[in-house]
Short mmCIF file of C-alpha atoms in Angstrom, two decimals:
data_model
loop_
_atom_site.label_atom_id
_atom_site.label_comp_id
_atom_site.label_asym_id
_atom_site.label_seq_id
_atom_site.Cartn_x
_atom_site.Cartn_y
_atom_site.Cartn_z
CA MET A 1 -29.81 -51.96 42.87
CA PRO A 2 -27.35 -49.21 41.76
CA SER A 3 -25.22 -49.98 38.73
CA ARG A 4 -21.45 -50.50 38.95
CA LYS A 5 -20.85 -47.13 37.29
CA ALA A 6 -23.12 -45.37 39.79
CA ARG A 7 -21.40 -47.07 42.74
CA ARG A 8 -17.95 -46.07 41.38
CA SER A 9 -19.08 -42.48 40.89
CA ALA A 10 -20.49 -42.39 44.39
CA ARG A 11 -17.17 -43.55 45.87
CA ARG A 12 -15.08 -41.02 43.82
CA PRO A 13 -15.10 -37.46 45.22
CA PRO A 14 -15.80 -34.63 42.76
CA SER A 15 -12.57 -33.59 41.01
CA VAL A 16 -12.12 -29.89 40.29
CA TRP A 17 -9.05 -30.54 38.16
CA ARG A 18 -10.82 -33.17 36.08
CA THR A 19 -13.71 -30.78 35.48
CA LEU A 20 -11.39 -27.96 34.47
CA GLY A 21 -9.42 -30.26 32.16
CA LEU A 22 -12.59 -31.45 30.43
CA THR A 23 -13.79 -27.84 30.17
CA LEU A 24 -10.54 -26.96 28.45
CA LEU A 25 -11.00 -29.92 26.09
CA GLY A 26 -14.55 -28.76 25.38
CA ALA A 27 -13.26 -25.28 24.51
CA LEU A 28 -10.52 -26.52 22.20
CA LEU A 29 -12.79 -29.13 20.59
CA PRO A 30 -16.30 -27.70 20.92
CA GLY A 31 -18.87 -30.42 21.57
CA SER A 32 -16.55 -32.89 23.25
CA GLY A 33 -17.46 -31.57 26.70
CA PHE A 34 -21.15 -32.31 26.08
CA VAL A 35 -20.33 -35.87 24.97
CA VAL A 36 -18.31 -36.56 28.16
CA ALA A 37 -21.11 -35.06 30.25
CA GLY A 38 -23.58 -37.51 28.70
CA ARG A 39 -25.37 -35.10 26.38
CA VAL A 40 -24.32 -37.11 23.35
CA LYS A 41 -26.76 -35.75 20.75
CA LEU A 42 -25.97 -32.12 21.55
CA GLY A 43 -22.26 -32.89 21.63
CA ALA A 44 -22.39 -34.69 18.28
CA PHE A 45 -24.21 -31.76 16.69
CA VAL A 46 -21.66 -29.22 17.97
CA LEU A 47 -18.75 -31.46 16.92
CA ALA A 48 -20.23 -31.82 13.43
CA ALA A 49 -20.78 -28.07 13.14
CA THR A 50 -17.19 -27.45 14.27
CA ALA A 51 -15.80 -29.93 11.74
CA LEU A 52 -17.90 -28.39 8.97
CA LEU A 53 -16.72 -24.88 9.85
CA LEU A 54 -13.04 -25.90 10.02
CA GLY A 55 -13.26 -27.89 6.80
CA SER A 56 -14.98 -25.09 4.92
CA THR A 57 -12.45 -22.55 6.15
CA ALA A 58 -9.52 -24.73 5.11
CA PHE A 59 -11.07 -25.42 1.70
CA VAL A 60 -11.67 -21.73 1.00
CA ALA A 61 -8.21 -20.71 2.23
CA LEU A 62 -6.41 -23.31 0.12
CA SER A 63 -8.47 -23.44 -3.06
CA GLN A 64 -10.36 -20.13 -3.23
CA ARG A 65 -7.60 -17.60 -2.75
CA GLU A 66 -9.10 -15.21 -5.27
CA GLN A 67 -12.31 -15.14 -3.26
CA VAL A 68 -10.34 -14.58 -0.05
CA VAL A 69 -8.58 -11.60 -1.62
CA ARG A 70 -11.86 -10.26 -2.97
CA SER A 71 -13.45 -10.57 0.48
CA ALA A 72 -10.57 -8.64 2.05
CA VAL A 73 -11.32 -5.57 -0.10
CA ASP A 74 -15.09 -5.84 -0.50
CA PRO A 75 -16.99 -3.68 2.06
CA ASP A 76 -20.11 -5.87 1.96
CA ARG A 77 -18.16 -9.08 2.48
CA LEU A 78 -16.13 -7.48 5.26
CA LEU A 79 -19.36 -6.50 7.02
CA ALA A 80 -20.67 -10.05 6.65
CA LEU A 81 -17.36 -11.40 7.97
CA THR A 82 -17.61 -9.14 11.01
CA ALA A 83 -21.14 -10.34 11.72
CA GLY A 84 -20.04 -13.96 11.28
CA LEU A 85 -17.14 -13.50 13.70
CA ALA A 86 -19.49 -11.95 16.26
CA VAL A 87 -21.88 -14.92 15.98
CA LEU A 88 -18.96 -17.35 16.27
CA LEU A 89 -17.66 -15.56 19.35
CA VAL A 90 -21.03 -15.70 21.13
CA ALA A 91 -21.59 -19.34 20.13
CA TRP A 92 -18.11 -20.46 21.22
CA VAL A 93 -18.33 -18.74 24.63
CA THR A 94 -21.81 -20.18 25.12
CA VAL A 95 -20.50 -23.69 24.42
CA ILE A 96 -17.66 -23.18 26.94
CA ILE A 97 -20.01 -22.01 29.71
CA THR A 98 -22.74 -24.59 29.15
CA SER A 99 -20.33 -27.52 28.74
CA HIS A 100 -18.62 -26.55 32.02
CA ARG A 101 -21.97 -26.52 33.81
CA ALA A 102 -22.81 -29.91 32.35
CA LEU A 103 -19.44 -31.31 33.45
CA ARG A 104 -19.40 -29.73 36.91
CA PRO A 105 -20.28 -32.34 39.54
CA ALA A 106 -22.63 -31.65 42.38
CA GLY A 107 -21.27 -31.15 45.82
CA LEU A 108 -18.41 -28.80 44.98
CA THR A 109 -17.42 -26.36 47.68
CA PRO A 110 -18.08 -22.65 47.10
CA GLY A 111 -14.35 -22.13 46.65
CA ALA A 112 -14.15 -24.84 43.98
CA ARG A 113 -17.16 -23.39 42.16
CA ALA A 114 -15.57 -19.91 42.25
CA ALA A 115 -12.31 -21.34 40.87
CA GLY A 116 -14.24 -23.04 38.09
CA SER A 117 -16.08 -19.84 37.22
CA ALA A 118 -12.81 -17.89 37.15
CA PHE A 119 -11.26 -20.50 34.88
CA VAL A 120 -14.23 -20.39 32.53
CA GLY A 121 -14.05 -16.58 32.45
CA LEU A 122 -10.34 -16.66 31.62
CA LEU A 123 -10.88 -19.33 28.99
CA SER A 124 -13.74 -17.38 27.43
CA PHE A 125 -11.61 -14.24 27.30
CA THR A 126 -8.73 -16.15 25.71
CA ILE A 127 -11.06 -17.42 22.99
CA ALA A 128 -12.98 -14.15 22.54
CA ALA A 129 -9.98 -11.78 22.35
CA PRO A 130 -8.57 -12.95 18.99
CA LEU A 131 -12.05 -13.20 17.48
CA ALA A 132 -12.88 -9.69 18.67
CA PHE A 133 -9.55 -8.44 17.27
CA ALA A 134 -10.29 -10.11 13.92
CA ALA A 135 -13.74 -8.51 13.83
CA GLU A 136 -12.28 -5.10 14.68
CA THR A 137 -9.63 -5.52 11.97
CA ALA A 138 -12.30 -6.42 9.41
CA MET A 139 -14.25 -3.28 10.28
CA THR A 140 -11.06 -1.19 10.14
CA GLN A 141 -10.31 -2.62 6.71
CA ARG A 142 -13.88 -1.87 5.58
CA ASP A 143 -13.58 1.71 6.80
CA LEU A 144 -10.23 2.10 5.01
CA VAL A 145 -11.59 0.77 1.71
CA GLN A 146 -14.64 3.01 1.86
CA SER A 147 -12.64 6.09 2.93
CA VAL A 148 -9.77 5.87 0.44
CA PHE A 149 -10.93 4.03 -2.65
CA ALA A 150 -13.46 5.32 -5.13
CA SER A 151 -17.04 4.15 -4.85
CA GLY A 152 -19.64 4.01 -7.58
CA LYS A 153 -20.71 7.55 -6.67
CA SER A 154 -17.25 9.07 -7.01
CA LYS A 155 -16.53 11.44 -9.90
CA SER A 156 -13.48 11.29 -12.16
CA ALA A 157 -12.86 12.96 -15.51
CA THR A 158 -10.05 10.59 -16.48
CA ARG A 159 -10.69 7.17 -14.93
CA PRO A 160 -10.83 4.44 -17.62
CA THR A 161 -13.77 2.08 -18.01
CA VAL A 162 -12.65 -1.54 -17.70
CA ASP A 163 -14.09 -5.00 -17.17
CA LYS A 164 -13.74 -5.60 -13.44
CA ASP A 165 -13.56 -9.36 -14.02
CA ASP A 166 -10.56 -8.98 -16.34
CA PRO A 167 -9.35 -5.38 -15.96
CA TRP A 168 -5.94 -5.89 -17.58
CA ALA A 169 -7.26 -7.43 -20.80
CA GLY A 170 -5.58 -5.61 -23.65
CA THR A 171 -3.51 -3.61 -21.14
CA PRO A 172 0.12 -4.76 -21.30
CA ARG A 173 1.21 -1.95 -18.98
CA LEU A 174 -0.73 -0.25 -16.20
CA ASN A 175 0.40 3.34 -15.59
CA VAL A 176 -0.23 4.82 -12.16
CA LEU A 177 0.62 8.43 -11.30
CA LEU A 178 2.14 8.81 -7.83
CA LEU A 179 1.75 12.30 -6.40
CA GLY A 180 3.41 13.66 -3.28
CA ALA A 181 1.25 16.53 -2.06
CA ASP A 182 3.29 18.99 -0.02
CA ASP A 183 0.78 21.19 1.77
CA GLY A 184 3.09 22.41 4.51
CA ALA A 185 2.68 25.33 6.87
CA GLY A 186 2.92 28.75 5.27
CA ARG A 187 2.18 27.42 1.79
CA LYS A 188 -0.96 28.41 -0.02
CA GLY A 189 -2.90 25.40 -1.29
CA VAL A 190 -1.28 22.15 -2.36
CA ARG A 191 1.82 21.65 -4.49
CA THR A 192 2.82 18.27 -5.89
CA ASP A 193 6.55 18.31 -5.30
CA THR A 194 6.71 14.60 -6.16
CA VAL A 195 5.43 13.37 -9.52
CA ILE A 196 6.33 9.79 -10.39
CA VAL A 197 4.82 7.46 -12.99
CA ALA A 198 4.85 3.78 -12.04
CA SER A 199 4.53 1.78 -15.26
CA ILE A 200 3.72 -1.85 -14.38
CA ASP A 201 3.92 -4.85 -16.68
CA THR A 202 0.59 -6.56 -15.95
CA SER A 203 1.89 -10.02 -16.86
CA THR A 204 5.13 -10.03 -14.83
CA GLY A 205 4.80 -7.20 -12.32
CA ASP A 206 8.09 -5.63 -13.52
CA THR A 207 7.84 -1.93 -12.76
CA ALA A 208 9.56 1.18 -14.11
CA LEU A 209 9.55 4.40 -12.06
CA ILE A 210 9.74 7.67 -14.00
CA SER A 211 10.31 10.78 -11.87
CA LEU A 212 9.49 14.15 -13.40
CA PRO A 213 11.35 17.25 -12.15
CA ARG A 214 9.00 19.53 -10.25
CA LYS A 215 10.34 22.62 -12.05
CA LEU A 216 9.24 21.53 -15.51
CA MET A 217 7.51 24.30 -17.43
CA PHE A 218 5.19 24.33 -20.42
CA MET A 219 3.78 20.92 -19.51
CA PRO A 220 1.83 19.84 -22.64
CA PHE A 221 -1.77 18.75 -23.11
CA PRO A 222 -3.24 16.46 -25.82
CA GLU A 223 -4.66 18.27 -28.81
CA ASP A 224 -8.11 16.78 -28.21
CA SER A 225 -8.21 18.07 -24.62
CA PRO A 226 -10.01 21.30 -23.70
CA LEU A 227 -6.86 22.18 -21.78
CA HIS A 228 -4.97 22.37 -25.07
CA GLU A 229 -7.32 25.11 -26.22
CA VAL A 230 -6.45 27.15 -23.14
CA TYR A 231 -2.74 26.28 -23.12
CA PRO A 232 -1.85 25.46 -26.76
CA ASP A 233 1.88 25.81 -26.02
CA GLY A 234 1.69 24.07 -22.66
CA PHE A 235 1.28 25.39 -19.12
CA GLY A 236 3.78 28.27 -18.94
CA LYS A 237 4.65 31.83 -19.84
CA ASP A 238 7.69 33.44 -21.39
CA GLY A 239 9.22 36.71 -20.26
CA ILE A 240 8.27 36.44 -16.59
CA SER A 241 10.37 36.81 -13.45
CA MET A 242 11.84 33.85 -11.62
CA GLU A 243 9.39 34.42 -8.78
CA ASP A 244 6.40 34.39 -11.15
CA ARG A 245 7.84 31.37 -12.94
CA LEU A 246 7.25 29.31 -9.79
CA GLU A 247 3.51 29.52 -10.44
CA TRP A 248 3.90 28.01 -13.94
CA MET A 249 5.90 24.92 -13.04
CA LEU A 250 4.75 21.32 -12.80
CA ASP A 251 4.41 21.38 -9.03
CA ALA A 252 1.98 24.34 -9.23
CA MET A 253 -0.41 22.83 -11.78
CA TYR A 254 -2.40 20.82 -9.22
CA ARG A 255 -3.55 24.04 -7.56
CA ASN A 256 -3.41 26.72 -10.25
CA VAL A 257 -5.13 25.10 -13.23
CA PRO A 258 -8.36 24.11 -11.37
CA GLU A 259 -8.49 27.57 -9.77
CA ALA A 260 -8.34 29.22 -13.19
CA HIS A 261 -10.53 26.72 -15.08
CA HIS A 262 -12.93 24.99 -12.73
CA HIS A 263 -14.27 21.65 -14.04
CA ILE A 264 -12.61 22.17 -17.41
CA LEU A 265 -12.33 18.38 -17.82
CA GLY A 266 -15.76 17.65 -16.36
CA PRO A 267 -17.03 16.69 -12.90
CA SER A 268 -14.24 15.44 -10.67
CA ASP A 269 -13.56 14.76 -7.00
CA ASN A 270 -9.91 15.73 -7.51
CA GLU A 271 -9.50 18.14 -10.43
CA GLY A 272 -5.80 18.70 -9.81
CA ALA A 273 -5.02 14.98 -10.05
CA ASP A 274 -7.10 14.58 -13.22
CA ILE A 275 -5.32 17.51 -14.87
CA LEU A 276 -1.93 16.08 -13.97
CA LYS A 277 -2.91 12.66 -15.33
CA VAL A 278 -3.72 14.26 -18.68
CA SER A 279 -0.60 16.44 -18.83
CA VAL A 280 1.90 13.89 -17.49
CA GLY A 281 0.46 11.33 -19.90
CA GLU A 282 1.10 13.67 -22.82
CA ALA A 283 4.61 14.55 -21.60
CA THR A 284 5.66 10.91 -21.21
CA GLY A 285 3.66 9.42 -24.08
CA LEU A 286 1.84 7.10 -21.67
CA ALA A 287 -1.86 6.66 -20.99
CA ILE A 288 -2.15 7.31 -17.24
CA ASP A 289 -4.82 5.01 -15.84
CA TYR A 290 -5.05 5.94 -12.14
CA TYR A 291 -3.43 8.17 -9.56
CA VAL A 292 -2.39 7.66 -5.94
CA GLN A 293 -1.84 10.88 -3.99
CA VAL A 294 0.20 10.85 -0.79
CA ASN A 295 0.07 13.63 1.75
CA LEU A 296 3.75 14.06 2.61
CA GLU A 297 2.87 15.53 6.00
CA GLY A 298 1.35 12.14 6.86
CA PHE A 299 4.19 10.14 5.29
CA SER A 300 6.04 9.94 8.59
CA THR A 301 2.96 8.41 10.24
CA LEU A 302 2.92 5.61 7.68
CA VAL A 303 6.61 4.88 8.22
CA GLU A 304 6.12 4.85 11.99
CA ALA A 305 3.24 2.40 11.58
CA LEU A 306 5.57 0.13 9.59
CA GLY A 307 8.14 0.30 12.37
CA GLY A 308 10.55 2.43 10.30
CA ILE A 309 12.40 1.74 7.05
CA THR A 310 15.99 0.81 6.24
CA VAL A 311 17.92 2.72 3.55
CA ASN A 312 21.48 3.42 2.49
CA ILE A 313 22.62 7.04 2.94
CA ASN A 314 25.49 8.07 0.71
CA TYR A 315 25.93 11.71 1.74
CA PRO A 316 24.70 14.00 4.55
CA ILE A 317 21.02 14.75 4.06
CA PRO A 318 19.67 17.96 5.61
CA VAL A 319 16.78 17.89 8.03
CA GLY A 320 14.88 21.13 7.43
CA GLY A 321 16.50 24.26 6.12
CA SER A 322 15.63 26.60 3.25
CA ASP A 323 17.95 27.73 0.48
CA ASP A 324 15.65 30.61 -0.49
CA ALA A 325 15.34 31.96 3.06
CA GLY A 326 18.96 31.18 3.97
CA VAL A 327 17.86 29.09 6.95
CA PRO A 328 20.27 26.22 7.69
CA PRO A 329 19.02 22.74 8.61
CA SER A 330 18.67 21.74 12.24
CA ARG A 331 20.81 18.63 11.68
CA TYR A 332 21.86 16.08 9.05
CA LEU A 333 21.17 12.41 8.45
CA ARG A 334 24.65 10.93 8.50
CA PRO A 335 25.92 8.64 5.73
CA GLY A 336 26.07 4.90 6.31
CA PRO A 337 24.75 1.56 5.09
CA ASN A 338 21.45 0.08 6.27
CA GLN A 339 20.34 3.11 8.23
CA HIS A 340 17.09 2.54 10.13
CA LEU A 341 14.92 5.65 9.92
CA GLY A 342 11.83 6.54 11.90
CA GLY A 343 8.96 8.53 10.47
CA VAL A 344 10.41 12.06 10.71
CA ASP A 345 13.86 11.08 9.43
CA ALA A 346 12.33 9.02 6.60
CA LEU A 347 10.34 12.08 5.54
CA TRP A 348 13.49 14.20 5.37
CA PHE A 349 15.34 11.42 3.59
CA ALA A 350 12.72 11.83 0.86
CA ARG A 351 12.55 15.66 1.01
CA GLY A 352 15.84 17.15 2.19
CA ARG A 353 17.61 19.33 -0.40
CA TYR A 354 19.32 22.23 1.42
CA LYS A 355 22.55 22.88 -0.55
CA VAL A 356 22.50 19.34 -1.98
CA PRO A 357 24.15 19.16 -5.43
CA ASN A 358 21.48 18.75 -8.13
CA PRO A 359 18.81 18.89 -5.41
CA ASP A 360 15.77 17.90 -7.45
CA GLU A 361 17.48 14.95 -9.14
CA ALA A 362 18.99 13.81 -5.83
CA ARG A 363 15.66 14.07 -4.06
CA GLN A 364 13.86 12.13 -6.81
CA ALA A 365 16.45 9.35 -6.54
CA ARG A 366 16.00 9.14 -2.76
CA GLN A 367 12.22 9.14 -3.11
CA ARG A 368 12.42 6.10 -5.37
CA CYS A 369 14.64 4.41 -2.78
CA ALA A 370 12.13 5.29 -0.05
CA ILE A 371 9.32 3.70 -2.09
CA ARG A 372 11.43 0.57 -2.48
CA ALA A 373 12.19 0.49 1.26
CA ILE A 374 8.51 0.80 2.16
CA ALA A 375 7.58 -2.01 -0.24
CA GLU A 376 10.26 -4.23 1.31
CA LYS A 377 9.10 -3.46 4.86
CA ALA A 378 5.45 -4.17 4.06
CA ASP A 379 5.79 -7.92 4.63
CA PRO A 380 2.82 -10.00 5.87
CA ALA A 381 4.08 -10.14 9.47
CA THR A 382 4.44 -6.36 9.68
CA LEU A 383 1.06 -5.76 8.05
CA VAL A 384 -0.71 -8.11 10.48
CA THR A 385 0.93 -6.83 13.66
CA ASN A 386 0.69 -3.12 12.80
CA TYR A 387 -2.48 -3.15 10.76
CA GLN A 388 -4.56 -0.85 12.95
CA GLN A 389 -1.89 1.88 12.85
CA LEU A 390 -1.34 1.39 9.12
CA ALA A 391 -5.03 1.66 8.35
CA LYS A 392 -5.35 4.83 10.41
CA ALA A 393 -2.33 6.33 8.66
CA GLY A 394 -3.68 5.30 5.26
CA LYS A 395 -6.99 7.10 5.80
CA ASN A 396 -5.18 10.37 6.47
CA LEU A 397 -2.45 9.81 3.90
CA LEU A 398 -3.98 8.60 0.66
CA ARG A 399 -6.32 9.77 -2.09
CA THR A 400 -6.89 7.76 -5.26
CA ASP A 401 -9.32 7.17 -8.09
CA ILE A 402 -8.76 3.40 -8.04
CA PRO A 403 -12.29 1.96 -7.74
CA GLN A 404 -13.22 -0.46 -4.99
CA ASP A 405 -14.32 -3.19 -7.39
CA LEU A 406 -10.82 -3.32 -8.94
CA LEU A 407 -9.03 -3.79 -5.61
CA PRO A 408 -8.79 -7.62 -5.91
CA ALA A 409 -7.02 -7.24 -9.25
CA PHE A 410 -4.73 -4.56 -7.82
CA VAL A 411 -3.85 -6.73 -4.82
CA ALA A 412 -2.95 -9.62 -7.12
CA LEU A 413 -0.86 -7.31 -9.30
CA GLY A 414 0.77 -5.83 -6.19
CA LEU A 415 1.94 -9.28 -5.12
CA LYS A 416 3.60 -9.67 -8.52
CA VAL A 417 5.28 -6.28 -8.18
CA LYS A 418 6.66 -7.13 -4.74
CA SER A 419 8.58 -10.11 -6.12
CA ALA A 420 9.41 -8.59 -9.53
CA LYS A 421 12.08 -6.22 -10.79
CA VAL A 422 11.76 -2.50 -10.16
CA VAL A 423 13.86 -0.14 -12.28
CA SER A 424 14.11 3.62 -12.60
CA VAL A 425 14.21 5.51 -15.87
CA PRO A 426 16.90 8.19 -15.49
CA LEU A 427 16.09 11.43 -17.27
CA ASP A 428 19.22 13.26 -18.37
CA GLY A 429 18.31 16.85 -17.65
CA HIS A 430 20.87 18.36 -20.01
CA ALA A 431 20.15 16.05 -22.96
CA LEU A 432 16.41 16.65 -22.59
CA ARG A 433 16.88 20.37 -21.95
CA PHE A 434 15.04 20.24 -18.62
CA ALA A 435 17.17 23.15 -17.46
CA TYR A 436 15.59 25.41 -20.04
CA PRO A 437 12.13 27.04 -19.94
CA HIS A 438 11.03 24.91 -22.90
CA PRO A 439 11.88 21.25 -22.16
CA ASP A 440 12.28 18.70 -24.95
CA TYR A 441 9.12 16.66 -24.41
CA GLU A 442 9.58 14.81 -27.66
CA GLY A 443 12.95 13.67 -26.38
CA LEU A 444 11.36 12.67 -23.07
CA ARG A 445 8.77 10.54 -24.83
CA LYS A 446 11.51 8.79 -26.81
CA VAL A 447 13.48 8.02 -23.63
CA VAL A 448 10.39 6.55 -21.96
CA ALA A 449 9.39 4.54 -25.04
CA THR A 450 12.90 3.08 -25.33
CA ALA A 451 12.96 2.12 -21.66
CA LEU A 452 9.55 0.42 -21.80
CA GLU A 453 9.77 -1.27 -25.19
CA PRO A 454 9.06 -5.02 -25.01
CA LYS A 455 12.13 -7.21 -24.70
CA LYS A 456 13.08 -9.09 -27.81
CA GLN A 457 12.98 -12.87 -27.51
CA PRO A 458 16.49 -14.36 -27.65
CA ALA A 459 17.39 -16.26 -30.81
CA PRO A 460 17.31 -20.06 -30.53
CA ARG A 461 20.60 -21.57 -29.55
CA SER A 462 22.51 -23.47 -32.19
CA THR A 463 23.19 -27.09 -31.36
CA ALA A 464 26.17 -27.22 -33.73
CA GLY A 465 28.67 -25.25 -31.69
CA PRO A 466 29.49 -24.35 -28.10
CA THR A 467 27.01 -22.26 -26.16
CA ALA A 468 27.77 -19.36 -23.90
CA LYS A 469 27.43 -19.96 -20.22
CA PRO A 470 24.69 -17.97 -18.55
CA THR A 471 25.97 -15.11 -16.43
CA GLY A 472 23.15 -15.37 -13.89
CA LYS A 473 22.47 -11.62 -14.16
CA ARG A 474 19.42 -10.27 -15.95
CA ALA A 475 20.12 -7.48 -18.39
CA GLU A 476 18.26 -4.28 -17.64
CA PRO A 477 16.03 -2.76 -20.33
CA LYS A 478 17.79 -0.08 -22.32
CA GLY A 479 17.64 3.32 -20.64
CA THR A 480 16.79 1.98 -17.16
CA GLU A 481 18.63 1.41 -13.91
CA ASN A 482 17.90 -1.40 -11.46
CA LEU A 483 16.48 0.25 -8.34
CA GLN A 484 18.31 -2.15 -6.04
CA ASP A 485 21.61 -1.09 -7.59
CA ALA A 486 20.63 2.57 -7.60
CA CYS A 487 19.89 2.45 -3.86
CA LYS A 488 23.13 0.69 -2.85
CA TYR A 489 25.56 2.17 -0.37
CA ARG A 490 28.40 3.90 -2.16
CA PRO A 491 30.65 5.54 0.41
CA GLN A 492 32.72 7.24 -2.29
CA GLN A 493 29.74 9.58 -2.83
CA ARG A 494 30.16 11.24 0.56
#
């Protein structure tokens, strides 16, 4: 005699909607569909595996953040993550399809079966799409890391040897040389029109930006460097024409020194950058640890990938134009607060100098503001939504000698920098004699040392008398200027 359950099932017609609802439940909570369909052991196994996967993911995300960061910049781990996502995708879609078949009652019309298959296909696509995107992003990130950052086989004549587990031990400040390589049309080789030292406090993330004028001559070299033997008085020549002088300035060293003295510092994948690290370090009195070189022709692509940047423009900035050739700019970026710039305009915001008063100093100031604007725009939401474009831009934009195994430490330090204070170190061209063929590098070193000297701890407050009320404003280190203040809109400068 049939059981009560069997008689009730026989009286109830097959429900397409019930089947689809249970299929959806089985997709959102893998294994539950098998349990409802009567395949309890299989369902319990899938449910347990799902709970274990979710629990492990939550545990790692909440308590193993260092490992998460390390995985995001480790090519081997990124490859394993991609493989894991592919396995998860196949397993999840398989569970959706098989649980639907187990739940689907007999006797459905062809139309109902077709509707069920279409629903399963749509559901599988909805589940697979984000997993496939995550896998593609992981592979893009792996390709970016391997393309841009130095591997164990890369050659550098100046890269320091550090403990990758504690790279900042005994390093109160990390000094990174930022180079803007301007290899435009009609220009032989590469010139580094932008030379900025970013000196980062490794404990707080506070950063000082030091921009060197591109027209500096007689850039010095340490006495123990083979470059000092070749250029004992620095990279320069006296008694030459203004035209010839262009080939002995700071922005020409990247190209000219390696051409004249190939591998003078030893094997290197980027001789020009290594030579500049040595010379800029001697000029500023800082030990330059790493370099990051940006191709200015690709700068606009990076800004476009970020969705543009927002800056304050205090005076008309020329787009194009050449003082030497007497060619006027095609247009100007108009003054105004909070100006949103796309890639091309952002590039000219950082480069424009046609008939601008004190063009090099003005351009350096705007470049620091552009760096600040990019750092502000690079928030997590923007990075996630535009990551593919950013990674593609980064591959064509960046060169560096930062090794892959130090990337986790750099990411952690970068998060500190993003929320810390960024200041600029103004270099008074007249006081330091930058306008003369022989700059005062000793004076430059003193300015930098004063700006970066550790802050003195305040004396303990006396409990005997009244205490001063805090002003709420942090004092800037001597000889520096807060970059936020420096980049403010000041309409009186029009």
